[in-house]
PDB file of C-alpha atoms and ligand atoms in Angstrom:
ATOM      1  CA  MET L 249      14.602 -40.190   0.005  1.00 85.00           C
ATOM      2  CA  PRO L 250      18.043 -39.252  -0.115  1.00 92.00           C
ATOM      3  CA  GLU L 251      19.103 -37.515   3.852  1.00 96.00           C
ATOM      4  CA  LEU L 252      22.459 -36.724   5.408  1.00 97.00           C
ATOM      5  CA  PRO L 253      23.950 -40.399   5.934  1.00 97.00           C
ATOM      6  CA  ASP L 254      23.313 -41.699   2.151  1.00 96.00           C
ATOM      7  CA  LEU L 255      24.331 -38.449   0.699  1.00 95.00           C
ATOM      8  CA  THR L 256      27.579 -38.052   2.672  1.00 97.00           C
ATOM      9  CA  VAL L 257      28.921 -41.136   1.487  1.00 96.00           C
ATOM     10  CA  VAL L 258      28.175 -40.152  -2.147  1.00 94.00           C
ATOM     11  CA  ALA L 259      30.009 -36.846  -1.545  1.00 95.00           C
ATOM     12  CA  GLU L 260      33.174 -38.333  -0.308  1.00 96.00           C
ATOM     13  CA  ALA L 261      33.135 -40.853  -2.390  1.00 95.00           C
ATOM     14  CA  LEU L 262      32.665 -38.657  -5.479  1.00 95.00           C
ATOM     15  CA  ASP L 263      35.235 -36.488  -4.097  1.00 96.00           C
ATOM     16  CA  ALA L 264      37.447 -38.890  -3.642  1.00 95.00           C
ATOM     17  CA  SER L 265      37.063 -40.162  -7.650  1.00 94.00           C
ATOM     18  CA  LEU L 266      36.570 -36.582  -9.001  1.00 95.00           C
ATOM     19  CA  ARG L 267      38.334 -34.262  -7.435  1.00 96.00           C
ATOM     20  CA  GLY L 268      41.377 -32.210  -9.312  1.00 96.00           C
ATOM     21  CA  ARG L 269      39.396 -33.818 -13.038  1.00 97.00           C
ATOM     22  CA  PRO L 270      37.645 -31.617 -15.657  1.00 97.00           C
ATOM     23  CA  ILE L 271      34.553 -31.679 -17.223  1.00 98.00           C
ATOM     24  CA  ARG L 272      35.207 -33.042 -20.288  1.00 97.00           C
ATOM     25  CA  SER L 273      31.200 -33.190 -21.101  1.00 97.00           C
ATOM     26  CA  ALA L 274      28.322 -31.534 -19.748  1.00 97.00           C
ATOM     27  CA  THR L 275      24.704 -32.898 -20.881  1.00 96.00           C
ATOM     28  CA  ALA L 276      21.148 -33.231 -19.835  1.00 95.00           C
ATOM     29  CA  PRO L 277      19.021 -35.720 -21.351  1.00 92.00           C
ATOM     30  CA  GLY L 278      16.000 -34.598 -19.012  1.00 87.00           C
ATOM     31  CA  PRO L 279      16.174 -30.927 -19.464  1.00 85.00           C
ATOM     32  CA  LEU L 280      13.608 -30.387 -17.157  1.00 87.00           C
ATOM     33  CA  ALA L 281      15.650 -31.076 -14.148  1.00 92.00           C
ATOM     34  CA  VAL L 282      18.064 -28.693 -14.837  1.00 94.00           C
ATOM     35  CA  ARG L 283      17.990 -25.366 -14.302  1.00 95.00           C
ATOM     36  CA  GLY L 284      20.124 -23.383 -16.321  1.00 95.00           C
ATOM     37  CA  THR L 285      20.820 -22.391 -20.083  1.00 95.00           C
ATOM     38  CA  PRO L 286      22.613 -24.592 -22.468  1.00 95.00           C
ATOM     39  CA  ALA L 287      25.402 -21.972 -22.507  1.00 96.00           C
ATOM     40  CA  GLU L 288      25.927 -22.430 -18.589  1.00 97.00           C
ATOM     41  CA  LEU L 289      25.815 -25.660 -19.345  1.00 97.00           C
ATOM     42  CA  ASP L 290      28.104 -25.899 -21.704  1.00 97.00           C
ATOM     43  CA  ALA L 291      30.317 -23.405 -20.496  1.00 97.00           C
ATOM     44  CA  LEU L 292      31.370 -25.994 -17.614  1.00 98.00           C
ATOM     45  CA  VAL L 293      33.368 -28.132 -19.741  1.00 98.00           C
ATOM     46  CA  GLY L 294      36.972 -27.371 -19.337  1.00 97.00           C
ATOM     47  CA  GLN L 295      36.423 -26.581 -15.851  1.00 98.00           C
ATOM     48  CA  THR L 296      38.342 -28.607 -12.821  1.00 97.00           C
ATOM     49  CA  VAL L 297      36.835 -30.542  -9.870  1.00 97.00           C
ATOM     50  CA  THR L 298      37.622 -28.115  -6.550  1.00 96.00           C
ATOM     51  CA  GLY L 299      35.802 -30.291  -4.418  1.00 96.00           C
ATOM     52  CA  ILE L 300      32.623 -32.535  -4.188  1.00 96.00           C
ATOM     53  CA  ARG L 301      29.976 -32.195  -0.482  1.00 97.00           C
ATOM     54  CA  ARG L 302      27.058 -32.352   0.898  1.00 97.00           C
ATOM     55  CA  ARG L 303      24.933 -29.792   2.336  1.00 97.00           C
ATOM     56  CA  GLY L 304      21.979 -30.382   4.350  1.00 97.00           C
ATOM     57  CA  LYS L 305      19.857 -32.899   1.761  1.00 96.00           C
ATOM     58  CA  PHE L 306      22.009 -31.273  -0.848  1.00 96.00           C
ATOM     59  CA  LEU L 307      25.067 -32.372  -3.151  1.00 96.00           C
ATOM     60  CA  VAL L 308      27.749 -29.714  -4.079  1.00 97.00           C
ATOM     61  CA  ILE L 309      29.708 -30.100  -6.677  1.00 97.00           C
ATOM     62  CA  ASP L 310      32.653 -27.518  -7.012  1.00 97.00           C
ATOM     63  CA  LEU L 311      34.040 -26.181  -9.802  1.00 98.00           C
ATOM     64  CA  GLU L 312      37.269 -23.837 -10.695  1.00 96.00           C
ATOM     65  CA  ARG L 313      34.699 -20.768 -11.682  1.00 97.00           C
ATOM     66  CA  ASP L 314      31.249 -21.999 -11.297  1.00 97.00           C
ATOM     67  CA  ARG L 315      28.954 -24.513  -9.309  1.00 97.00           C
ATOM     68  CA  VAL L 316      26.416 -27.245  -9.760  1.00 97.00           C
ATOM     69  CA  VAL L 317      24.618 -28.199  -7.016  1.00 97.00           C
ATOM     70  CA  VAL L 318      21.652 -30.910  -6.877  1.00 95.00           C
ATOM     71  CA  ASN L 319      18.564 -31.390  -4.782  1.00 93.00           C
ATOM     72  CA  PRO L 320      17.538 -35.016  -5.366  1.00 89.00           C
ATOM     73  CA  MET L 321      14.058 -34.782  -3.510  1.00 85.00           C
ATOM     74  CA  LEU L 322      12.655 -37.936  -3.273  1.00 79.00           C
ATOM     75  CA  THR L 323      13.853 -40.428  -5.772  1.00 83.00           C
ATOM     76  CA  GLY L 324      16.977 -38.545  -7.589  1.00 85.00           C
ATOM     77  CA  ARG L 325      19.904 -40.793  -7.531  1.00 89.00           C
ATOM     78  CA  PHE L 326      23.597 -40.692  -8.314  1.00 89.00           C
ATOM     79  CA  GLN L 327      25.303 -43.149 -10.664  1.00 88.00           C
ATOM     80  CA  PHE L 328      28.836 -43.501 -10.527  1.00 85.00           C
ATOM     81  CA  ALA L 329      30.222 -45.452 -14.529  1.00 83.00           C
ATOM     82  CA  SER L 330      32.800 -45.604 -16.971  1.00 82.00           C
ATOM     83  CA  PRO L 331      31.141 -43.640 -20.334  1.00 83.00           C
ATOM     84  CA  THR L 332      31.095 -46.740 -21.828  1.00 84.00           C
ATOM     85  CA  GLU L 333      28.131 -48.197 -20.028  1.00 84.00           C
ATOM     86  CA  ARG L 334      24.699 -47.527 -20.991  1.00 84.00           C
ATOM     87  CA  HIS L 335      22.925 -44.646 -19.300  1.00 82.00           C
ATOM     88  CA  PRO L 336      19.902 -45.639 -17.636  1.00 81.00           C
ATOM     89  CA  THR L 337      16.388 -44.310 -18.205  1.00 85.00           C
ATOM     90  CA  LYS L 338      15.286 -41.126 -16.748  1.00 88.00           C
ATOM     91  CA  THR L 339      18.993 -39.817 -16.741  1.00 92.00           C
ATOM     92  CA  ALA L 340      18.677 -35.988 -16.301  1.00 93.00           C
ATOM     93  CA  PHE L 341      21.999 -34.936 -16.138  1.00 94.00           C
ATOM     94  CA  VAL L 342      25.206 -36.364 -16.735  1.00 95.00           C
ATOM     95  CA  LEU L 343      28.827 -34.839 -16.128  1.00 96.00           C
ATOM     96  CA  GLY L 344      32.263 -36.635 -17.802  1.00 97.00           C
ATOM     97  CA  PHE L 345      35.047 -35.883 -16.572  1.00 97.00           C
ATOM     98  CA  GLY L 346      38.973 -36.212 -17.674  1.00 97.00           C
ATOM     99  CA  ALA L 347      41.839 -37.373 -16.372  1.00 96.00           C
ATOM    100  CA  ARG L 348      43.790 -36.050 -13.397  1.00 92.00           C
ATOM    101  CA  SER L 349      47.484 -36.214 -12.540  1.00 85.00           C
ATOM    102  CA  GLY L 350      48.729 -37.427  -9.276  1.00 77.00           C
ATOM    103  CA  GLY L 351      46.359 -39.804  -7.121  1.00 74.00           C
ATOM    104  CA  PRO L 352      43.653 -39.320  -5.176  1.00 78.00           C
ATOM    105  CA  PRO L 353      43.601 -35.926  -3.472  1.00 85.00           C
ATOM    106  CA  LYS L 354      45.411 -35.925  -0.230  1.00 86.00           C
ATOM    107  CA  LYS L 355      41.856 -34.431   1.596  1.00 88.00           C
ATOM    108  CA  ALA L 356      39.879 -37.451   0.655  1.00 93.00           C
ATOM    109  CA  ALA L 357      37.869 -38.932   2.797  1.00 95.00           C
ATOM    110  CA  THR L 358      39.687 -41.454   5.180  1.00 95.00           C
ATOM    111  CA  TRP L 359      37.827 -44.569   4.291  1.00 96.00           C
ATOM    112  CA  THR L 360      38.165 -44.430   0.429  1.00 95.00           C
ATOM    113  CA  ARG L 361      42.089 -44.604   0.192  1.00 93.00           C
ATOM    114  CA  GLY L 362      42.986 -47.397  -1.959  1.00 92.00           C
ATOM    115  CA  ALA L 363      39.253 -48.308  -2.520  1.00 94.00           C
ATOM    116  CA  SER L 364      38.978 -50.846  -5.433  1.00 93.00           C
ATOM    117  CA  TRP L 365      35.980 -48.661  -6.772  1.00 92.00           C
ATOM    118  CA  LEU L 366      38.093 -45.586  -7.248  1.00 92.00           C
ATOM    119  CA  PRO L 367      39.054 -44.958 -10.774  1.00 92.00           C
ATOM    120  CA  ALA L 368      42.480 -45.217 -11.885  1.00 92.00           C
ATOM    121  CA  PRO L 369      43.832 -41.565 -12.652  1.00 93.00           C
ATOM    122  CA  ASP L 370      43.765 -41.948 -16.491  1.00 94.00           C
ATOM    123  CA  ALA L 371      40.068 -42.880 -16.233  1.00 94.00           C
ATOM    124  CA  THR L 372      37.705 -40.969 -17.937  1.00 95.00           C
ATOM    125  CA  PRO L 373      34.666 -41.954 -15.374  1.00 94.00           C
ATOM    126  CA  GLU L 374      30.922 -40.272 -15.605  1.00 94.00           C
ATOM    127  CA  ILE L 375      28.424 -39.665 -12.954  1.00 93.00           C
ATOM    128  CA  ARG L 376      24.643 -39.660 -14.077  1.00 93.00           C
ATOM    129  CA  TYR L 377      21.987 -38.093 -11.780  1.00 93.00           C
ATOM    130  CA  ARG L 378      18.671 -40.108 -12.689  1.00 92.00           C
ATOM    131  CA  ASP L 379      15.043 -39.059 -10.864  1.00 90.00           C
ATOM    132  CA  PRO L 380      12.322 -41.307 -11.669  1.00 86.00           C
ATOM    133  CA  THR L 381       9.688 -38.568 -10.520  1.00 85.00           C
ATOM    134  CA  GLN L 382      11.801 -35.971 -12.054  1.00 83.00           C
ATOM    135  CA  MET L 383      10.957 -34.068  -8.550  1.00 87.00           C
ATOM    136  CA  GLY L 384      14.629 -33.038  -8.185  1.00 90.00           C
ATOM    137  CA  LYS L 385      16.461 -30.338  -9.844  1.00 94.00           C
ATOM    138  CA  VAL L 386      19.928 -29.942 -11.198  1.00 95.00           C
ATOM    139  CA  TYR L 387      21.390 -25.859 -10.718  1.00 96.00           C
ATOM    140  CA  ILE L 388      23.716 -24.683 -12.391  1.00 97.00           C
ATOM    141  CA  VAL L 389      25.257 -21.688 -10.840  1.00 97.00           C
ATOM    142  CA  PRO L 390      27.566 -19.738 -12.865  1.00 97.00           C
ATOM    143  CA  ALA L 391      30.407 -17.672 -11.120  1.00 95.00           C
ATOM    144  CA  GLY L 392      28.963 -14.338 -10.085  1.00 91.00           C
ATOM    145  CA  SER L 393      25.124 -15.001 -10.590  1.00 89.00           C
ATOM    146  CA  ASP L 394      22.493 -14.121  -8.086  1.00 84.00           C
ATOM    147  CA  ARG L 395      20.648 -17.606  -9.001  1.00 85.00           C
ATOM    148  CA  SER L 396      19.426 -18.332  -5.659  1.00 89.00           C
ATOM    149  CA  VAL L 397      18.887 -22.482  -4.919  1.00 95.00           C
ATOM    150  CA  PRO L 398      15.541 -23.053  -3.297  1.00 94.00           C
ATOM    151  CA  GLY L 399      16.079 -24.352  -0.296  1.00 95.00           C
ATOM    152  CA  MET L 400      19.726 -23.542   0.237  1.00 94.00           C
ATOM    153  CA  GLY L 401      18.763 -19.508   1.339  1.00 90.00           C
ATOM    154  CA  SER L 402      20.246 -18.443   4.897  1.00 82.00           C
ATOM    155  CA  GLY L 403      16.994 -18.387   5.718  1.00 91.00           C
ATOM    156  CA  GLU L 404      16.109 -21.571   4.897  1.00 96.00           C
ATOM    157  CA  MET L 405      18.508 -23.996   5.803  1.00 97.00           C
ATOM    158  CA  GLY L 406      20.406 -24.114   9.505  1.00 97.00           C
ATOM    159  CA  PRO L 407      23.642 -26.311  10.715  1.00 97.00           C
ATOM    160  CA  ASP L 408      23.979 -29.256   9.039  1.00 98.00           C
ATOM    161  CA  ALA L 409      23.042 -32.327  12.141  1.00 98.00           C
ATOM    162  CA  ASP L 410      26.820 -33.219  11.926  1.00 98.00           C
ATOM    163  CA  ASP L 411      27.904 -29.795  11.730  1.00 98.00           C
ATOM    164  CA  PRO L 412      30.665 -29.766  14.798  1.00 97.00           C
ATOM    165  CA  GLY L 413      29.548 -26.085  15.252  1.00 98.00           C
ATOM    166  CA  LEU L 414      26.368 -27.754  16.515  1.00 98.00           C
ATOM    167  CA  THR L 415      27.114 -28.066  19.864  1.00 98.00           C
ATOM    168  CA  LEU L 416      24.913 -28.789  22.620  1.00 98.00           C
ATOM    169  CA  ASP L 417      24.634 -25.095  23.660  1.00 98.00           C
ATOM    170  CA  VAL L 418      23.664 -24.408  20.262  1.00 98.00           C
ATOM    171  CA  TRP L 419      21.242 -27.520  20.326  1.00 98.00           C
ATOM    172  CA  ARG L 420      19.258 -26.126  23.481  1.00 98.00           C
ATOM    173  CA  GLU L 421      19.523 -22.357  21.812  1.00 97.00           C
ATOM    174  CA  ARG L 422      18.226 -23.334  18.429  1.00 97.00           C
ATOM    175  CA  ILE L 423      15.448 -25.680  19.741  1.00 97.00           C
ATOM    176  CA  HIS L 424      14.126 -23.479  22.137  1.00 95.00           C
ATOM    177  CA  ARG L 425      12.530 -21.518  19.226  1.00 94.00           C
ATOM    178  CA  HIS L 426      10.370 -24.421  17.727  1.00 95.00           C
ATOM    179  CA  PRO L 427       7.799 -25.654  20.342  1.00 95.00           C
ATOM    180  CA  GLY L 428       6.105 -28.132  18.296  1.00 96.00           C
ATOM    181  CA  GLU L 429       5.381 -31.741  17.481  1.00 97.00           C
ATOM    182  CA  LEU L 430       9.123 -33.498  17.351  1.00 98.00           C
ATOM    183  CA  LYS L 431       9.359 -35.422  14.073  1.00 97.00           C
ATOM    184  CA  ASN L 432       8.592 -31.962  12.497  1.00 96.00           C
ATOM    185  CA  LEU L 433      11.031 -30.304  13.952  1.00 98.00           C
ATOM    186  CA  LEU L 434      13.984 -32.916  12.847  1.00 98.00           C
ATOM    187  CA  ARG L 435      12.678 -32.247   9.537  1.00 97.00           C
ATOM    188  CA  ASN L 436      12.857 -29.182   9.518  1.00 97.00           C
ATOM    189  CA  GLN L 437      15.559 -27.900   7.723  1.00 97.00           C
ATOM    190  CA  ALA L 438      15.869 -24.087   8.990  1.00 97.00           C
ATOM    191  CA  PHE L 439      16.689 -26.048  12.463  1.00 97.00           C
ATOM    192  CA  VAL L 440      19.165 -28.399  11.258  1.00 97.00           C
ATOM    193  CA  ALA L 441      19.737 -29.758   8.378  1.00 98.00           C
ATOM    194  CA  GLY L 442      19.826 -33.270   6.377  1.00 98.00           C
ATOM    195  CA  ILE L 443      17.400 -34.853   8.784  1.00 98.00           C
ATOM    196  CA  GLY L 444      14.121 -36.114   6.444  1.00 96.00           C
ATOM    197  CA  ASN L 445      11.352 -38.792   7.226  1.00 96.00           C
ATOM    198  CA  ALA L 446      13.637 -41.911   7.624  1.00 97.00           C
ATOM    199  CA  TYR L 447      16.378 -40.898  10.233  1.00 98.00           C
ATOM    200  CA  GLY L 448      13.810 -38.838  11.966  1.00 98.00           C
ATOM    201  CA  ASP L 449      12.215 -41.889  13.000  1.00 98.00           C
ATOM    202  CA  GLU L 450      15.587 -43.466  14.215  1.00 98.00           C
ATOM    203  CA  ILE L 451      16.434 -40.833  16.055  1.00 98.00           C
ATOM    204  CA  LEU L 452      13.502 -40.295  17.991  1.00 98.00           C
ATOM    205  CA  HIS L 453      13.847 -44.248  18.753  1.00 98.00           C
ATOM    206  CA  ALA L 454      17.216 -43.800  20.122  1.00 98.00           C
ATOM    207  CA  ALA L 455      16.467 -41.024  21.963  1.00 98.00           C
ATOM    208  CA  ARG L 456      13.000 -42.786  23.439  1.00 98.00           C
ATOM    209  CA  LEU L 457      10.752 -39.958  22.677  1.00 98.00           C
ATOM    210  CA  LEU L 458       7.342 -40.583  20.487  1.00 98.00           C
ATOM    211  CA  PRO L 459       7.157 -38.361  17.036  1.00 97.00           C
ATOM    212  CA  PHE L 460       4.197 -36.604  17.500  1.00 96.00           C
ATOM    213  CA  ARG L 461       5.251 -35.408  21.359  1.00 98.00           C
ATOM    214  CA  LYS L 462       5.291 -31.578  21.421  1.00 98.00           C
ATOM    215  CA  ARG L 463       9.182 -29.674  22.087  1.00 98.00           C
ATOM    216  CA  SER L 464       7.191 -28.026  24.494  1.00 97.00           C
ATOM    217  CA  THR L 465       6.455 -30.409  26.722  1.00 98.00           C
ATOM    218  CA  LEU L 466      10.525 -31.712  26.738  1.00 98.00           C
ATOM    219  CA  ALA L 467      12.154 -31.445  30.265  1.00 98.00           C
ATOM    220  CA  SER L 468      15.815 -30.588  29.646  1.00 97.00           C
ATOM    221  CA  GLU L 469      17.565 -34.276  29.952  1.00 98.00           C
ATOM    222  CA  GLU L 470      15.226 -34.760  27.048  1.00 98.00           C
ATOM    223  CA  ILE L 471      16.542 -32.324  24.724  1.00 98.00           C
ATOM    224  CA  ASP L 472      20.191 -33.481  25.601  1.00 98.00           C
ATOM    225  CA  ALA L 473      19.304 -36.874  24.693  1.00 98.00           C
ATOM    226  CA  LEU L 474      17.811 -36.306  21.485  1.00 98.00           C
ATOM    227  CA  TYR L 475      21.154 -34.381  20.367  1.00 98.00           C
ATOM    228  CA  ALA L 476      22.810 -37.050  21.733  1.00 98.00           C
ATOM    229  CA  ALA L 477      20.811 -39.468  19.619  1.00 98.00           C
ATOM    230  CA  VAL L 478      20.725 -37.138  15.967  1.00 98.00           C
ATOM    231  CA  ARG L 479      24.668 -37.343  16.274  1.00 98.00           C
ATOM    232  CA  ASP L 480      24.863 -40.725  17.201  1.00 98.00           C
ATOM    233  CA  THR L 481      22.240 -42.016  14.923  1.00 98.00           C
ATOM    234  CA  LEU L 482      23.541 -40.568  12.000  1.00 98.00           C
ATOM    235  CA  SER L 483      27.422 -41.365  12.604  1.00 98.00           C
ATOM    236  CA  LYS L 484      26.508 -45.112  13.204  1.00 98.00           C
ATOM    237  CA  ALA L 485      24.449 -45.168   9.577  1.00 98.00           C
ATOM    238  CA  VAL L 486      27.271 -43.172   7.839  1.00 98.00           C
ATOM    239  CA  ALA L 487      29.691 -45.630   9.062  1.00 98.00           C
ATOM    240  CA  ILE L 488      27.431 -48.686   8.240  1.00 97.00           C
ATOM    241  CA  LEU L 489      26.710 -46.955   4.643  1.00 96.00           C
ATOM    242  CA  ARG L 490      30.627 -46.483   3.791  1.00 96.00           C
ATOM    243  CA  GLU L 491      30.863 -50.265   4.157  1.00 95.00           C
ATOM    244  CA  ARG L 492      27.755 -51.199   2.022  1.00 94.00           C
ATOM    245  CA  VAL L 493      26.757 -48.422  -0.741  1.00 92.00           C
ATOM    246  CA  PRO L 494      29.957 -48.744  -2.702  1.00 91.00           C
ATOM    247  CA  PRO L 495      30.628 -49.344  -5.646  1.00 86.00           C
ATOM    248  CA  THR L 496      27.022 -49.115  -6.950  1.00 77.00           C
ATOM    249  CA  PHE L 497      25.994 -45.462  -5.410  1.00 85.00           C
ATOM    250  CA  GLU L 498      22.710 -45.263  -6.587  1.00 84.00           C
ATOM    251  CA  LYS L 499      21.430 -48.214  -4.189  1.00 83.00           C
ATOM    252  CA  GLN L 500      19.723 -46.534  -0.624  1.00 88.00           C
ATOM    253  CA  VAL L 501      20.697 -49.420   1.935  1.00 94.00           C
ATOM    254  CA  ARG L 502      18.130 -49.045   4.547  1.00 94.00           C
ATOM    255  CA  ASP L 503      17.186 -52.301   6.028  1.00 95.00           C
ATOM    256  CA  PHE L 504      19.820 -52.049   9.004  1.00 97.00           C
ATOM    257  CA  LEU L 505      17.110 -49.169  10.707  1.00 98.00           C
ATOM    258  CA  ALA L 506      15.734 -50.199  13.712  1.00 98.00           C
ATOM    259  CA  VAL L 507      11.896 -48.811  13.159  1.00 98.00           C
ATOM    260  CA  HIS L 508      11.469 -46.949   9.927  1.00 97.00           C
ATOM    261  CA  ASP L 509       9.271 -48.528   7.642  1.00 96.00           C
ATOM    262  CA  LYS L 510       9.337 -51.527   9.768  1.00 97.00           C
ATOM    263  CA  GLY L 511       5.964 -51.193  10.668  1.00 96.00           C
ATOM    264  CA  GLY L 512       3.851 -54.673  12.007  1.00 97.00           C
ATOM    265  CA  GLN L 513       8.091 -56.161  12.936  1.00 98.00           C
ATOM    266  CA  ALA L 514       9.198 -56.543  16.742  1.00 98.00           C
ATOM    267  CA  CYS L 515      11.072 -53.604  18.578  1.00 98.00           C
ATOM    268  CA  PRO L 516      14.673 -54.317  18.247  1.00 98.00           C
ATOM    269  CA  ARG L 517      14.485 -52.893  21.912  1.00 98.00           C
ATOM    270  CA  CYS L 518      11.666 -53.918  23.802  1.00 98.00           C
ATOM    271  CA  GLY L 519       9.986 -56.553  21.395  1.00 98.00           C
ATOM    272  CA  THR L 520       6.532 -54.315  20.852  1.00 98.00           C
ATOM    273  CA  ARG L 521       4.957 -54.293  17.404  1.00 98.00           C
ATOM    274  CA  ILE L 522       6.075 -51.165  16.110  1.00 98.00           C
ATOM    275  CA  THR L 523       3.733 -48.598  15.098  1.00 98.00           C
ATOM    276  CA  GLU L 524       3.200 -47.089  11.559  1.00 97.00           C
ATOM    277  CA  VAL L 525       1.058 -44.195  10.797  1.00 96.00           C
ATOM    278  CA  LYS L 526       0.911 -42.148   7.488  1.00 93.00           C
ATOM    279  CA  ALA L 527       0.527 -38.397   7.958  1.00 78.00           C
ATOM    280  CA  GLY L 528       1.334 -35.690   5.603  1.00 77.00           C
ATOM    281  CA  GLY L 529       1.828 -38.444   2.940  1.00 82.00           C
ATOM    282  CA  PHE L 530       4.681 -39.761   4.779  1.00 89.00           C
ATOM    283  CA  ILE L 531       5.460 -42.708   6.882  1.00 95.00           C
ATOM    284  CA  THR L 532       5.696 -42.586  10.736  1.00 97.00           C
ATOM    285  CA  SER L 533       7.400 -45.539  12.617  1.00 98.00           C
ATOM    286  CA  TYR L 534       7.688 -45.953  16.024  1.00 98.00           C
ATOM    287  CA  CYS L 535       7.951 -47.874  19.031  1.00 98.00           C
ATOM    288  CA  ARG L 536       4.849 -47.497  21.251  1.00 98.00           C
ATOM    289  CA  GLY L 537       6.477 -49.720  24.174  1.00 98.00           C
ATOM    290  CA  CYS L 538       9.799 -47.720  24.464  1.00 98.00           C
ATOM    291  CA  GLN L 539       9.338 -44.313  23.541  1.00 98.00           C
ATOM    292  CA  ARG L 540       7.386 -41.985  25.478  1.00 97.00           C
TER     293      ARG L 540
HETATM  294 ZN1   ZN K 847      10.253 -50.718  21.670  1.00 58.83          ZN
END
C-alpha cells in the first residue's frame, strides 16, 4: 500500500515532469474506478497542470480549473510512460500531456533537477493509474463542485505526518485525544495522515515501542520519542526512495525496512527474531527484544 514516503516521491517526480503542461487526453479504461461523469473527464482536456502533490495517502493533481484526486488504496500504482508504450493490464485511468514551454518548474523538488527520467519539454508523456484489485478510486472534482472525496474531509484527515506545522507541541496536544494501541494510533489518518501498516511498524521499531501498547501507558519522554521516530523514519525513507524508485515510479521499494514483513529474520538492532502477527487482516511485525 503506498504510504507517505512512496507517494511523496511519486508526487515530486510527477510535479517536476508535468507541471505547466496541458492535458491532451483523459481516458478511463477502467471506468468503475473513476468517480466523475464522461463529460467531466472530457472537460479535463486543455487544462494546464498547476501542481501535483501528496496529501495523506492521496495524490492530488491540481489543474487550472478542476482537480483530480487519486486514492490508490492497497494496490493502485502510477506508471509514467511515453504514449507509445503499451498500457499495462488493469489500467483504470490515463492522462496524456502536451509539450511545455521552458524547462522544469522552478519550484520542483531539488532532487529532480537534471534527472535523466525527466521528459524533454517537447515530449508528450502519459501517466497511467493501474490497480489490480480495483479498490482504489480516482475522483474528478470540477471547480465549484461539492463532490467530496471520502477520507479527505476536515474531520477525517489530520495534519500530514511530515507537516512542518506538526510541531512537538502540536503532537503532544493531539496524541492525548487517542488513548488506544500505538499501531492503530499511527494508522489513524484523523490523527496524523500518511502513515500506514508498513511505516507504522518501522516507526514503532525506531521508537522502541511495542505496537499493541496503549498510548495511555506512555511516559512523556516516550511520546516525544515517538514523534522523533515519525519524522526520522519518514524522512530517511523518502531519501532512499528518491534514489531507488525512478525511473519506474510504479515500483514499491520496501526491502530496506527494518522489521515490517520480516517475521522470523534477525532484528537489525538486537538480533532477536522478529515477531509477526496478523491482526485485522494486516501484518504487524515487531521485535520483542528491543521494543517495550
Ligand atoms: Zn530488536
